[in-house]
Amino acid sequence: MQQHSQNDDFSQRPYEPITREGESLVATHCAFCGMQCGMNIRVDNDTMAVLGVEPRYDFPMNGGRLCPKGVSAYRQAEHTERLLKPLIRKNGVLTESSWDEAYDLIVSKIKELQSKHGKDTIGLYSGSSMTNEKCYIMGKFARIGLGTKHIDYNGRYCMSAAATGFNQTVGIDRGSTGPWSDIKFADVLLIAGSNTAECHPLSMPYVWGARDRGAKLIVADPRQTKTALVADIHLDLRPGTDIALTNGILHVLINEGLIDRAFIDEHTAGFEALEEMTRKYDPATASGITGVASEKIVEAARLFGRAKNGFVLFARGIEQHSTGSDTVSNYVNLCLTTGKVGRKGAGFATFTGQGNGQGGREHGQKADQLPGYRKIYDPAARAHIASVWGVDESEIPGPGISAYEILQSLGEEIKMMILVCSNPMVSAPSVGDVGEYLKKLDFFVCIDMFLSESAELADVVLPSTVWVEDNGTTTNVEGRVIHIKGIDRTPGESKRDWKIVCEIAERLGRGQYFQFDSPEEIFNELRTASKGGIADYSGITYDKIDRMNGVFWPCPSEEHEGTPRLFEDLKFNFPDGRARLLTFEHTGPNEKVDAEYPIILTTGRVVFHYLSGNQTRRIEALRKLCPDPYLELHPNLAARHGIGNGEMVKVSSRRGSIFVPAKVTKAIREDSLFVPYHWGKQLAINHLTNPALDPKSKIPEFKVCAVKIEKAKKGELPNGQSAVH
Ligand SMILES: Nc1nc2c(c(=O)[nH]1)N[C@H]1C(S)=C(S)[C@@H](COP(=O)(O)OP(=O)(O)OC[C@H]3O[C@@H](n4cnc5c(=O)[nH]c(N)nc54)[C@H](O)[C@@H]3O)O[C@H]1N2
Ligand SMILES: Nc1nc2c(c(=O)[nH]1)N[C@H]1C(S)=C(S)[C@@H](COP(=O)(O)OP(=O)(O)OC[C@H]3O[C@@H](n4cnc5c(=O)[nH]c(N)nc54)[C@H](O)[C@@H]3O)O[C@H]1N2
Ligand code: SF4
Ligand SMILES: [Mo]
């Protein structure tokens, strides 16, 4: 079987990897974002120490290139701060202990609390930076090992709005309709709410590829990011107004006859209502709401509508809103009304955030989901999974609640929480409240390889391995399932996450359901569990992944070559095969600015750090490049508050305040501020953010809250922060 030729663009095979004497190369993929770039890890043959990273030219996504995080990811492996033994809180202090002692304590707490309060008293809060095998086993461990309905994961903060948007509009949630190489064949690219150059740097060669062919670039972002800087049109909208912006574009497309009537008639439903509703969003009206000049809205609509092929790409900037799911659907409406889908150069995608943000949301660690993207309340799905797991259908609990709702229930319905692969003390909204919720727990277990801000509060901390020590699969931004190859070592007494939960299950008397000796065995069960589901992995094997350089799902049989491009037959995943053109009014963010809190705060990322920063803040090279958070503000706004570049500013919302140095820049709207969120404790911008959730997807509104700013006063700064940066 050959590798899909249309994905071959950046691979430079054949090539001879450089191997040095006494060393081996492990061909794996990056620990960080959803691009899942290929890389070779250099390993010492005698000590199995990780020595460094080498380019890997044969993986088409990145063809040997890596971003600053990618080249330094390996530095976690030998890091001196790694957790190498279980820690148990004794007399208030986390103290090194044995696995037996830790397991005994955990198991006795589970039994005690469940006998007092029922099975659902345990919550499992999981993460998507883990392999498919680990994510799958977490879902099974919660339902069958612990018997609780309460499991959810950090992808709830991330891509859940995109998932819901895709499901309601096209009936399937695979992040991209096509392989990434499709992007290069677009005549126009619309990138919305994605800081591509910093957050998915290895996507930029695809953007340049399209530009080289003459493609136009439209960017919708309140900030002039590095991506917006090179755009033909920068739609510099007020945060939280994307629905009005897209309604304005739809208005122009319809009004100027730039829509594809035949496509709409044959392949969609709901156009009349869309036409009716968008009538009132004429460019002037849309401009009034969004703050984008009406000529730019018209020009963007014309560029997009007149182009034969086009791709819409978006990320958390449009998704992390209380209207996130609907905003996603409205961006997809741009493709559906102009017939841009199902062929090379035409489609839409959300940038997958975490390395396995895609696979991690398919195989059962979501509150309402069973493996294969099945619904936990669907009787047929329950029966199928019960037969794969060898349990009675009644043993599978019903749907639980979302990640932030789990945190809000701590001390109430949920008395014990097991936290795996997430650091909510930095990453959850209104993080001051989260600290209070965690205090209400009877018992708190955290599994991590570094002592995170959340782990510091746990009763027991269990040491896990880092990504390069584990075998398994992840599913990248394209929907391509790839093989993460690991080094066969577990430093100190660290253990792999899947092994840890299997051993706890064993001690709970549920070991018969967790008899796995390798990730491949778990994967083979996942394949059977996913068979016939939307995300069907049944035809994917480790071997096939290695042979084909990744296999795109759905892949329903071993003979099947996988599905790089969805909707080629223009059939969408509804019984009538038609995509839904849904209509949305602009309602704006949950928290509006007012006289007391007059400025909009938006939050996000920088190229040098990853998420809660628990991994990247420990890597010296990255820390040096970006040691602290900062506040981006416009010179006019800075002048009005007497704030100079580098001076400390107190930023406050109704929920909390932090002090950050000012970065005065014209690259942001005058009515908005931006702070990156990779730091904890007194530097966590999530002290300010609004925990309002999108009712459909339960994603928090990280991208808009109302704040005020003032220059920090003398003597006001918390310990360790100085007045001028
Ligand atoms: N360097 C780096 N890369 C990463 C990560 C990381 O932490 N660091 N994390 C990974 C993960 S998990 C994720 S989810 C992705 C996130 O990737 P992105 O979503 O690209 O990153 P963000 O910085 O959160 O937000 C993107 C942009 O949204 C804009 N924005 C804010 N509000 C609005 C709005 O209302 N409308 C519009 N249109 N735009 C708005 C911001 O100005 C910002 O430039 O990155 C992945 N890659
Ligand atoms: N203000 C604001 N807040 C945000 C966002 C935003 O844009 N603005 N974005 C949100 C988004 S998109 C996301 S994805 C979340 C992510 O936020 P988190 O869920 O907190 O993500 P991480 O920082 O990756 O946390 C992972 C933790 O698990 C550890 N870890 C890594 N790999 C493994 C593993 O294989 N096993 C185990 N056991 N542990 C591991 C790491 O050391 C780290 O402590 O943050 C959200 N929070
Ligand atoms: S673009 Fe993403 S996957 Fe590639 S090296 Fe950078 S962080 Fe890793
Ligand atoms: Mo994310």
Short mmCIF file of C-alpha atoms in Angstrom, two decimals, residues 46 124 185 192 254 373 457 460 521 695:
data_model
loop_
_atom_site.label_atom_id
_atom_site.label_comp_id
_atom_site.label_asym_id
_atom_site.label_seq_id
_atom_site.Cartn_x
_atom_site.Cartn_y
_atom_site.Cartn_z
CA ASP A 46 23.49 1.86 26.69
CA LEU A 124 -12.16 11.70 36.44
CA PHE A 185 -4.78 24.50 -3.78
CA ALA A 192 -10.44 33.36 11.57
CA ILE A 254 -26.31 36.55 -1.36
CA TYR A 373 -17.91 8.92 18.58
CA LEU A 457 -2.79 20.75 45.89
CA VAL A 460 -1.56 11.89 46.13
CA GLU A 521 -3.56 -4.39 22.72
CA PRO A 695 -24.92 26.10 26.42
#
